[in-house]
mmCIF file of C-alpha atoms and ligand atoms in Angstrom:
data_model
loop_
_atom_site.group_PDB
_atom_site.id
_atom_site.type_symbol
_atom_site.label_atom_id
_atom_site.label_comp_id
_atom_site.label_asym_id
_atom_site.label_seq_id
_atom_site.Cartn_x
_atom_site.Cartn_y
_atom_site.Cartn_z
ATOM 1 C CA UNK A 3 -26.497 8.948 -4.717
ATOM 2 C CA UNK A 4 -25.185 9.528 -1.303
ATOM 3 C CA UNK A 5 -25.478 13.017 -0.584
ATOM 4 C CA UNK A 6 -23.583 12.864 2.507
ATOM 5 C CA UNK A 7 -20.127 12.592 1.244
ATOM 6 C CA UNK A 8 -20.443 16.237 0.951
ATOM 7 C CA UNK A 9 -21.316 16.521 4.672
ATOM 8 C CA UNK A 10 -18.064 18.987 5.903
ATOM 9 C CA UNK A 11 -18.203 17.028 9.728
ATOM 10 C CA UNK A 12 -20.298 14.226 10.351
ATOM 11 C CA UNK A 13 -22.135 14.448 13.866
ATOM 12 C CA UNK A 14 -24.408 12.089 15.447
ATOM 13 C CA UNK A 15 -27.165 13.512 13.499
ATOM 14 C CA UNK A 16 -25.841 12.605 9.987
ATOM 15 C CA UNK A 17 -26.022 9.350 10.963
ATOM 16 C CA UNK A 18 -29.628 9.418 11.815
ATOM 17 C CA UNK A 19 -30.180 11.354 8.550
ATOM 18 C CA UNK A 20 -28.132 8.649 6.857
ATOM 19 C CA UNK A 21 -30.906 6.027 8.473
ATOM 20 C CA UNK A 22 -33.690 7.596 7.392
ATOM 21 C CA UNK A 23 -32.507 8.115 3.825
ATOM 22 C CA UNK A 24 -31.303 4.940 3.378
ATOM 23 C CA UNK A 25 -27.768 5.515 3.018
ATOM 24 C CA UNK A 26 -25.215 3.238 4.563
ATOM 25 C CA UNK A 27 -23.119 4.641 7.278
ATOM 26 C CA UNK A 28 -19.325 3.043 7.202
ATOM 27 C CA UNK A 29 -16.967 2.746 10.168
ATOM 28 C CA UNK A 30 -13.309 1.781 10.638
ATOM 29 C CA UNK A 31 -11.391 1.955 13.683
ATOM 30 C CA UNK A 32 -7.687 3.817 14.216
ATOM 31 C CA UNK A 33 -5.454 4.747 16.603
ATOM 32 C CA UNK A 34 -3.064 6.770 15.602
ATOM 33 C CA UNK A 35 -2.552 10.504 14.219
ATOM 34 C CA UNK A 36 -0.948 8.684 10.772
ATOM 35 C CA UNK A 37 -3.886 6.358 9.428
ATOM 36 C CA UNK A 38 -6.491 8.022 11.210
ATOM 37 C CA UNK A 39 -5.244 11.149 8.214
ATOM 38 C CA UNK A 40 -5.639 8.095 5.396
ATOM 39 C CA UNK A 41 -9.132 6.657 6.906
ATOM 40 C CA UNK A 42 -10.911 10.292 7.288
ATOM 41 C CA UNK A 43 -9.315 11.224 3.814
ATOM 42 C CA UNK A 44 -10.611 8.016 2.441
ATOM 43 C CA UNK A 45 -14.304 9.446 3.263
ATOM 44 C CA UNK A 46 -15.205 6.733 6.489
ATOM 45 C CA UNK A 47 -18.123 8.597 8.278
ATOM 46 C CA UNK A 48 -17.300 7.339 11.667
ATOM 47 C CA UNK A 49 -13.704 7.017 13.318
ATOM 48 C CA UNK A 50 -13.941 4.359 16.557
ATOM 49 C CA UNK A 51 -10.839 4.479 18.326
ATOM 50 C CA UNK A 52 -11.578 0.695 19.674
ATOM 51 C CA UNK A 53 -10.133 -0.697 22.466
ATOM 52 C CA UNK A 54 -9.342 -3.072 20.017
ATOM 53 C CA UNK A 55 -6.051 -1.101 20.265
ATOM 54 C CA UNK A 56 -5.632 -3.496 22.944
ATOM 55 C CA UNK A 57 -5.228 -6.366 20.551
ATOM 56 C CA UNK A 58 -3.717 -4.732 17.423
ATOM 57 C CA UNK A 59 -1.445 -1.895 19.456
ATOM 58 C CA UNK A 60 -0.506 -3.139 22.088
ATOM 59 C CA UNK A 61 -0.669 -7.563 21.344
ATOM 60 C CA UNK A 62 -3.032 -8.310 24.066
ATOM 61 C CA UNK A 63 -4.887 -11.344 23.646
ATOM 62 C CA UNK A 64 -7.770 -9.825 24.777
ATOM 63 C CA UNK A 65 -9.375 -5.982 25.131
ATOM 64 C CA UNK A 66 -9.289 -5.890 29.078
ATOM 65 C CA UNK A 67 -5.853 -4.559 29.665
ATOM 66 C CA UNK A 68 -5.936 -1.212 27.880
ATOM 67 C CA UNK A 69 -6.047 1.591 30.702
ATOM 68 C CA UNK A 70 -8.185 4.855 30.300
ATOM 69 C CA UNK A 71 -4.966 6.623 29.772
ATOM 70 C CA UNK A 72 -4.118 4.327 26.990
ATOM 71 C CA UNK A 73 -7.340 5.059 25.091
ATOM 72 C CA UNK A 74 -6.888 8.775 25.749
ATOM 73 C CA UNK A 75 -3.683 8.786 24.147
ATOM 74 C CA UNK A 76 -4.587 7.112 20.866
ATOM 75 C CA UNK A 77 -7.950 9.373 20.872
ATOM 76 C CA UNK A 78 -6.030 12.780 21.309
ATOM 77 C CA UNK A 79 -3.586 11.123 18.017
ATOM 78 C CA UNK A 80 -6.488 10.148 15.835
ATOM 79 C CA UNK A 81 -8.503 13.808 16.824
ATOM 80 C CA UNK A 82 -5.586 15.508 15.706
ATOM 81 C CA UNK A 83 -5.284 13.133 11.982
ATOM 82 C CA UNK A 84 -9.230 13.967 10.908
ATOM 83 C CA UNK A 85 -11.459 16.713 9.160
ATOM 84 C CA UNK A 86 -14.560 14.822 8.465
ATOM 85 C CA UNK A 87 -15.573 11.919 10.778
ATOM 86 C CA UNK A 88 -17.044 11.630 14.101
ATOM 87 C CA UNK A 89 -14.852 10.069 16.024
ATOM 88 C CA UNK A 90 -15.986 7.716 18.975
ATOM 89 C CA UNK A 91 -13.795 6.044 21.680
ATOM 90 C CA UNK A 92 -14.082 2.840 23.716
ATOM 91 C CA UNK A 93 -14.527 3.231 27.479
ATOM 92 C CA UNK A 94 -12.131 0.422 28.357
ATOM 93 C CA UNK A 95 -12.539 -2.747 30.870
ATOM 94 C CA UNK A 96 -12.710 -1.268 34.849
ATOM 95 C CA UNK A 97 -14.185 2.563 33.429
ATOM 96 C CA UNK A 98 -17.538 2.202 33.367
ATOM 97 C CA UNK A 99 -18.814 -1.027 34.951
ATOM 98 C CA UNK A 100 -20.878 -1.093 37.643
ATOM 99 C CA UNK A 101 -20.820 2.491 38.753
ATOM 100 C CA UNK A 102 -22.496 5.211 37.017
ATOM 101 C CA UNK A 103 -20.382 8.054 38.430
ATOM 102 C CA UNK A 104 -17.321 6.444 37.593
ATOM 103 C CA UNK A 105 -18.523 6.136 33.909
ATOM 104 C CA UNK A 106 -19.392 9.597 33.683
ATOM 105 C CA UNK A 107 -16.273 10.911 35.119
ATOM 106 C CA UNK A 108 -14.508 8.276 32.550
ATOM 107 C CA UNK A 109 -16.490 9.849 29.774
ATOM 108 C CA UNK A 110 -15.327 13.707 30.992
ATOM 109 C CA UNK A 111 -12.196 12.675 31.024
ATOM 110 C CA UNK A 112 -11.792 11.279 27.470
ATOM 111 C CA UNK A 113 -13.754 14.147 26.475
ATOM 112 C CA UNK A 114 -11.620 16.850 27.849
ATOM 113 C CA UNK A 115 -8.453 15.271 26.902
ATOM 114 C CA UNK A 116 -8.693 13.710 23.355
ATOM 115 C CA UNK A 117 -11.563 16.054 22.111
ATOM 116 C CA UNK A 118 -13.094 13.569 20.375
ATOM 117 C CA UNK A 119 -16.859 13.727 19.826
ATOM 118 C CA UNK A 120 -18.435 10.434 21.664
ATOM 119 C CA UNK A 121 -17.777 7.310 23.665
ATOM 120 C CA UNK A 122 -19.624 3.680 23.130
ATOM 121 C CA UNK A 123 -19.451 1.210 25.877
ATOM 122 C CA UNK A 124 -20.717 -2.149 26.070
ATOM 123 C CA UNK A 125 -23.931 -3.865 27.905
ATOM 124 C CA UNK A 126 -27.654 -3.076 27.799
ATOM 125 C CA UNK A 127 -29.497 -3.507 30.589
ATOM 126 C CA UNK A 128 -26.365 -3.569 32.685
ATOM 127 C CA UNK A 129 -24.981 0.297 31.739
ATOM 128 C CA UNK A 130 -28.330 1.799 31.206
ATOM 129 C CA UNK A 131 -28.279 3.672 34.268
ATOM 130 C CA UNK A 132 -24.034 5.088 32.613
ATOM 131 C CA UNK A 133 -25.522 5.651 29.386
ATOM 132 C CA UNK A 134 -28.581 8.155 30.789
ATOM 133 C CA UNK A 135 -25.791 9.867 33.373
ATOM 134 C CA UNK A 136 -23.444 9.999 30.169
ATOM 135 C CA UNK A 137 -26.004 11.721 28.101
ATOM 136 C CA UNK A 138 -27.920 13.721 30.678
ATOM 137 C CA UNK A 139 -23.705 15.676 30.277
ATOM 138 C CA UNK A 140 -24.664 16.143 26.787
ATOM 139 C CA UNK A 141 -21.937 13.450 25.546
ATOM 140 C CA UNK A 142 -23.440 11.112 22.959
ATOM 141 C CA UNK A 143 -23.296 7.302 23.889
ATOM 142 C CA UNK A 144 -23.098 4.396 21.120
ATOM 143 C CA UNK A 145 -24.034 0.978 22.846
ATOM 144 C CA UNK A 146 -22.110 -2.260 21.693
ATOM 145 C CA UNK A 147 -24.312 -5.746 22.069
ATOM 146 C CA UNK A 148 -23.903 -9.420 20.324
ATOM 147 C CA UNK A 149 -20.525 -10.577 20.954
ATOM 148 C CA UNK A 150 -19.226 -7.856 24.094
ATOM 149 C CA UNK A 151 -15.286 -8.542 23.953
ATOM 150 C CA UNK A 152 -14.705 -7.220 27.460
ATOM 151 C CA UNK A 153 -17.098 -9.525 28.645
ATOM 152 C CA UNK A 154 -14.861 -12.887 26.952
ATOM 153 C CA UNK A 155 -14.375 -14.443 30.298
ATOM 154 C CA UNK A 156 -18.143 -14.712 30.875
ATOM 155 C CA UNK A 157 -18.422 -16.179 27.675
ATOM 156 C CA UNK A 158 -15.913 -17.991 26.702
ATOM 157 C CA UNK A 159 -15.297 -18.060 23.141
ATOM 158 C CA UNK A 160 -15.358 -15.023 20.482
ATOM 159 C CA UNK A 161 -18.341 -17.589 18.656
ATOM 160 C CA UNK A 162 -21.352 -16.014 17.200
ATOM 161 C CA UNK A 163 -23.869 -14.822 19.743
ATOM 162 C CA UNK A 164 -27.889 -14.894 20.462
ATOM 163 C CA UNK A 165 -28.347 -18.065 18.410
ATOM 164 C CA UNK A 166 -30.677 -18.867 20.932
ATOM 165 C CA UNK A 167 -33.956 -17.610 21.462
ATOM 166 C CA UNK A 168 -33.357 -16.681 25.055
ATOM 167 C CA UNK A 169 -30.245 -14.741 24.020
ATOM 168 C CA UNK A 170 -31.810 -13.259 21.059
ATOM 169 C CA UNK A 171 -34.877 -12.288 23.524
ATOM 170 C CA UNK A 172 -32.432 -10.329 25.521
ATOM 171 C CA UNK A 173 -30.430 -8.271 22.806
ATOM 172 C CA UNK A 174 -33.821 -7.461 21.181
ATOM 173 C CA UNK A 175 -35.300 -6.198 24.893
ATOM 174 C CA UNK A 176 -31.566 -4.429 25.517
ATOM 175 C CA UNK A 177 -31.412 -2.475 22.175
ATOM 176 C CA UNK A 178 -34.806 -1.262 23.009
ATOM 177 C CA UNK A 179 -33.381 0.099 26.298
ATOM 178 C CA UNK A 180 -30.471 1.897 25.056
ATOM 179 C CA UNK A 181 -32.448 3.806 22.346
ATOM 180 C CA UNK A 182 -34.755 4.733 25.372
ATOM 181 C CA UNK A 183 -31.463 5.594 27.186
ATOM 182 C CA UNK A 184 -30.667 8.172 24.211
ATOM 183 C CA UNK A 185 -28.078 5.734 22.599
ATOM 184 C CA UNK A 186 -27.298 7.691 19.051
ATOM 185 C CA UNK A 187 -26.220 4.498 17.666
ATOM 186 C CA UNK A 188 -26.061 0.385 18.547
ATOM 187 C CA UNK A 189 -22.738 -1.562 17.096
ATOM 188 C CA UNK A 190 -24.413 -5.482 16.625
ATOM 189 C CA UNK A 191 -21.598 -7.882 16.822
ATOM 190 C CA UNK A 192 -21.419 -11.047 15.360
ATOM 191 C CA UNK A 193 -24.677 -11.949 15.637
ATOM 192 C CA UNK A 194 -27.351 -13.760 13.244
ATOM 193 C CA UNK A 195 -27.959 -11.794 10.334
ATOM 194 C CA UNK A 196 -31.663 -12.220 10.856
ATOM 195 C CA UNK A 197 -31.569 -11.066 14.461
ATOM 196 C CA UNK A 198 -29.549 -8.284 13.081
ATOM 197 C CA UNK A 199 -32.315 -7.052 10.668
ATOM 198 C CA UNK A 200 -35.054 -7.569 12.908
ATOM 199 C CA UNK A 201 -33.243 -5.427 15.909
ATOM 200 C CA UNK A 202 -32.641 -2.942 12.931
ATOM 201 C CA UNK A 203 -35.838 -2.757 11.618
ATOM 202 C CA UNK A 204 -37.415 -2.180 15.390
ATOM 203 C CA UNK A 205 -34.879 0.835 16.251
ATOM 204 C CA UNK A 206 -35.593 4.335 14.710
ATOM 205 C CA UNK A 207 -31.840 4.910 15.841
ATOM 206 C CA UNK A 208 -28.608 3.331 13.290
ATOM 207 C CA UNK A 209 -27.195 -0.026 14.137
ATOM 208 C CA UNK A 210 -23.817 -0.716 12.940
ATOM 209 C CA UNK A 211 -22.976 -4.680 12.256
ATOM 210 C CA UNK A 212 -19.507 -6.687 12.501
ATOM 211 C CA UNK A 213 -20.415 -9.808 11.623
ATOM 212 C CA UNK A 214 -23.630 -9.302 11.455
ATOM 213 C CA UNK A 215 -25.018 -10.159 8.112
ATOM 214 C CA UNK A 216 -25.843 -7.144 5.196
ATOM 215 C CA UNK A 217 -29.456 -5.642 7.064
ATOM 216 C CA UNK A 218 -27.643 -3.388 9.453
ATOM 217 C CA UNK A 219 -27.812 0.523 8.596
ATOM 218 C CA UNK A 220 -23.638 0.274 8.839
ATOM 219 C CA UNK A 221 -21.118 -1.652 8.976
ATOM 220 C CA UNK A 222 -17.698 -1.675 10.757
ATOM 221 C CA UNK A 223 -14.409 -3.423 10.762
ATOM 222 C CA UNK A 224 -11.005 -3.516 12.364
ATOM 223 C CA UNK A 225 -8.534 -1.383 10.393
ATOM 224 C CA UNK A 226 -5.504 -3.910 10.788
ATOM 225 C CA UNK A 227 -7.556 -6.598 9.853
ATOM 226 C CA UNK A 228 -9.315 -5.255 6.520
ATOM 227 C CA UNK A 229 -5.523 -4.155 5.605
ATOM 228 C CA UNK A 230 -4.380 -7.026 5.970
ATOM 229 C CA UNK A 231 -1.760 -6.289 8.674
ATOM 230 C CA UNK A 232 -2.332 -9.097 10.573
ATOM 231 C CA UNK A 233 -2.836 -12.469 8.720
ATOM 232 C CA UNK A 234 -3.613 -15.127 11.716
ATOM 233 C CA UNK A 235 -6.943 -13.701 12.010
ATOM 234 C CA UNK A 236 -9.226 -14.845 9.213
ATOM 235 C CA UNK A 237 -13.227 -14.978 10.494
ATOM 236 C CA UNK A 238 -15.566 -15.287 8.161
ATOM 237 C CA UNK A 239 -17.285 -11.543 8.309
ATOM 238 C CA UNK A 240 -13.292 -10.010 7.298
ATOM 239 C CA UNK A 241 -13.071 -8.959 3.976
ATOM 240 C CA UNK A 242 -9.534 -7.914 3.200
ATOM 241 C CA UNK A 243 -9.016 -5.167 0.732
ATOM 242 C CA UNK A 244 -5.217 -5.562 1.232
ATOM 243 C CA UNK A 245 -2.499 -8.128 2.090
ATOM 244 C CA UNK A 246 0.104 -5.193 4.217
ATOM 245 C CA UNK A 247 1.370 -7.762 5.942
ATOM 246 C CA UNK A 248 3.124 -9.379 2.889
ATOM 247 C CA UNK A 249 3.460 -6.071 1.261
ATOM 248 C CA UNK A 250 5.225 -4.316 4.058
ATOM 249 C CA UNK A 251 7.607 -7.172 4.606
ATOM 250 C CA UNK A 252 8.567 -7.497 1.113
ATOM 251 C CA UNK A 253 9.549 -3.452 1.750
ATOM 252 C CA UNK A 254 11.515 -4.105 4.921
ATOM 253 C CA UNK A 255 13.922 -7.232 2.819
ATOM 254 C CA UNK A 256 14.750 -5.297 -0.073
ATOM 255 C CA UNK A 257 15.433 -2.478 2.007
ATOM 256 C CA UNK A 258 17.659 -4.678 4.452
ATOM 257 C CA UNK A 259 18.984 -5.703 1.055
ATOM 258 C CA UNK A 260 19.604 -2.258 0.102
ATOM 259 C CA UNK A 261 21.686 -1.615 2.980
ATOM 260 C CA UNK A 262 23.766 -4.496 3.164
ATOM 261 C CA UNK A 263 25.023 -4.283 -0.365
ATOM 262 C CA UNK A 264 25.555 -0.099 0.000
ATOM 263 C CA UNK A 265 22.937 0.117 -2.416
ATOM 264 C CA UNK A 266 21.540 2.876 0.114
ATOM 265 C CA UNK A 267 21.577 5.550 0.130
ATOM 266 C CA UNK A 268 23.006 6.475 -3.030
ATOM 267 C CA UNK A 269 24.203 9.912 -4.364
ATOM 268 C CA UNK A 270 21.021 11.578 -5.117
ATOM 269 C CA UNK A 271 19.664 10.481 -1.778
ATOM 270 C CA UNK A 272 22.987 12.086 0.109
ATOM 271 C CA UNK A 273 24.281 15.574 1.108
HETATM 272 O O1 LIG B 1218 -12.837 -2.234 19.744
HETATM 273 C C1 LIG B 1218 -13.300 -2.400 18.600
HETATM 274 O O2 LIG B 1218 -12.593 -2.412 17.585
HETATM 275 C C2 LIG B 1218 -14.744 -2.592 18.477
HETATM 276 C C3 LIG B 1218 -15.285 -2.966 17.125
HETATM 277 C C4 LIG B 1218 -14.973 -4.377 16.825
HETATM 278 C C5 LIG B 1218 -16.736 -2.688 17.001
HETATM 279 O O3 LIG B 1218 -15.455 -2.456 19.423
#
């Protein structure tokens, strides 16, 4: 029995509740005021607006060109859509790297402007020093490790990550670091779903999996793609609960249809 979908708001402590009770904590991105409504109604515990938006907003191939004032925007729209769920943004590409300061005035800035409730970023090692400024201003940080998709160019394909032991070595050693940082919560992307439990099994904080096997203590996925929205993207970790695409372009021809034979509007729907 999950005693948490009574939980009026769900803060960064819910989620370690959730952890220690054994309860599985779900995520979904949005990024607008409209769906992020739907998502929260439909009882998600945790709202990332991802810059992800890059991708499915804004048709980037990749998540590097979303600006900070991009990301603020579609956090103030999906603040203003939700009751329940915590709701985390993405420090995009160029906010946070490299410079501690600039991270935390990235942070203050989403902060101030969207109200939402946290930021994640991605990196271990690399950001620790960002995530302790971050936190040590009493804003809650959620690391990102496995598959880092601001970091694509480095890599060089969106293929699983830390199949070696070297790799695997690191992410273990990194998660460590941003639980000691005060990380509330560690997204593991697409990574073995062994490493997975192992990494969750070591941290007393929640890790949150895309594509990383069933041991995680939650699990996240792109809105568009478990909708169904877009259909050229089919990994293996997506499971689609809808087919929109199909379904809102069936809408759109008989409407067109509607209108060119003056079946619309008819009498009823006129003044
Ligand atoms: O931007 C995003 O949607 C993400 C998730 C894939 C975790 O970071």
């Amino acid at each position: 029995m999950d005693q948490f979908k009574k939980v009026k708001k769900v803060t960064t402590h819910t989620l370690q509740e959730m952890k220690e009770a054994g309860i599985k904590i779900s995520m979904l991105t949005a990024y607008d005021f409209s769906l992020a409504k739907v998502v929260d109604a439909g009882g998600v515990d945790v709202i990332l607006v991802g810059d992800s938006a890059s991708n499915v907003m804004a048709g980037h191939e990749t998540t590097l060109p979303i600006t900070l004032d991009q990301m603020i925007y579609h956090a103030s729209s999906v603040v203003r859509g939700i009751d329940r769920a915590l709701v985390v943004v993405d420090l995009p590409f160029g906010s946070y790297q490299g410079n501690s300061k600039e991270a935390l005035n990235s942070t203050i800035r989403i902060m101030k402007e969207s109200g939402a409730h946290a930021v994640k970023l991605e990196g271990g090692k690399e950001v620790y020093e960002s995530v302790q400024r971050i936190i040590s201003a009493g804003v809650p940080v959620m690391g990102h490790l496995g598959l880092t998709p601001q970091s694509i160019y480095k890599f060089g394909t969106y293929t699983v990550r830390a199949t070696e032991q070297d790799e695997a070595d690191k992410l273990i050693a990194d998660a460590q670091l941003l639980q000691a940082a005060g990380c509330f919560a560690v997204v593991l992307e697409k990574i073995p779903s062994k490493l997975a439990r192992q990494v969750t099994e070591s941290l007393t904080i929640p890790t949150i999996g895309i594509g990383a096997g069933p041991h995680t203590d939650g699990q996240v996925l792109v809105l568009h793609d478990m909708l169904g929205i877009n259909n050229l993207f089919q990994p293996r970790f997506l499971r689609r609960y809808l087919n929109l695409y199909d379904d809102i372009k069936l809408a759109v021809n008989r409407y067109v249809d509607d209108v060119k034979s003056k079946n619309f509007p008819n009498d009823s729907e006129s003044y």
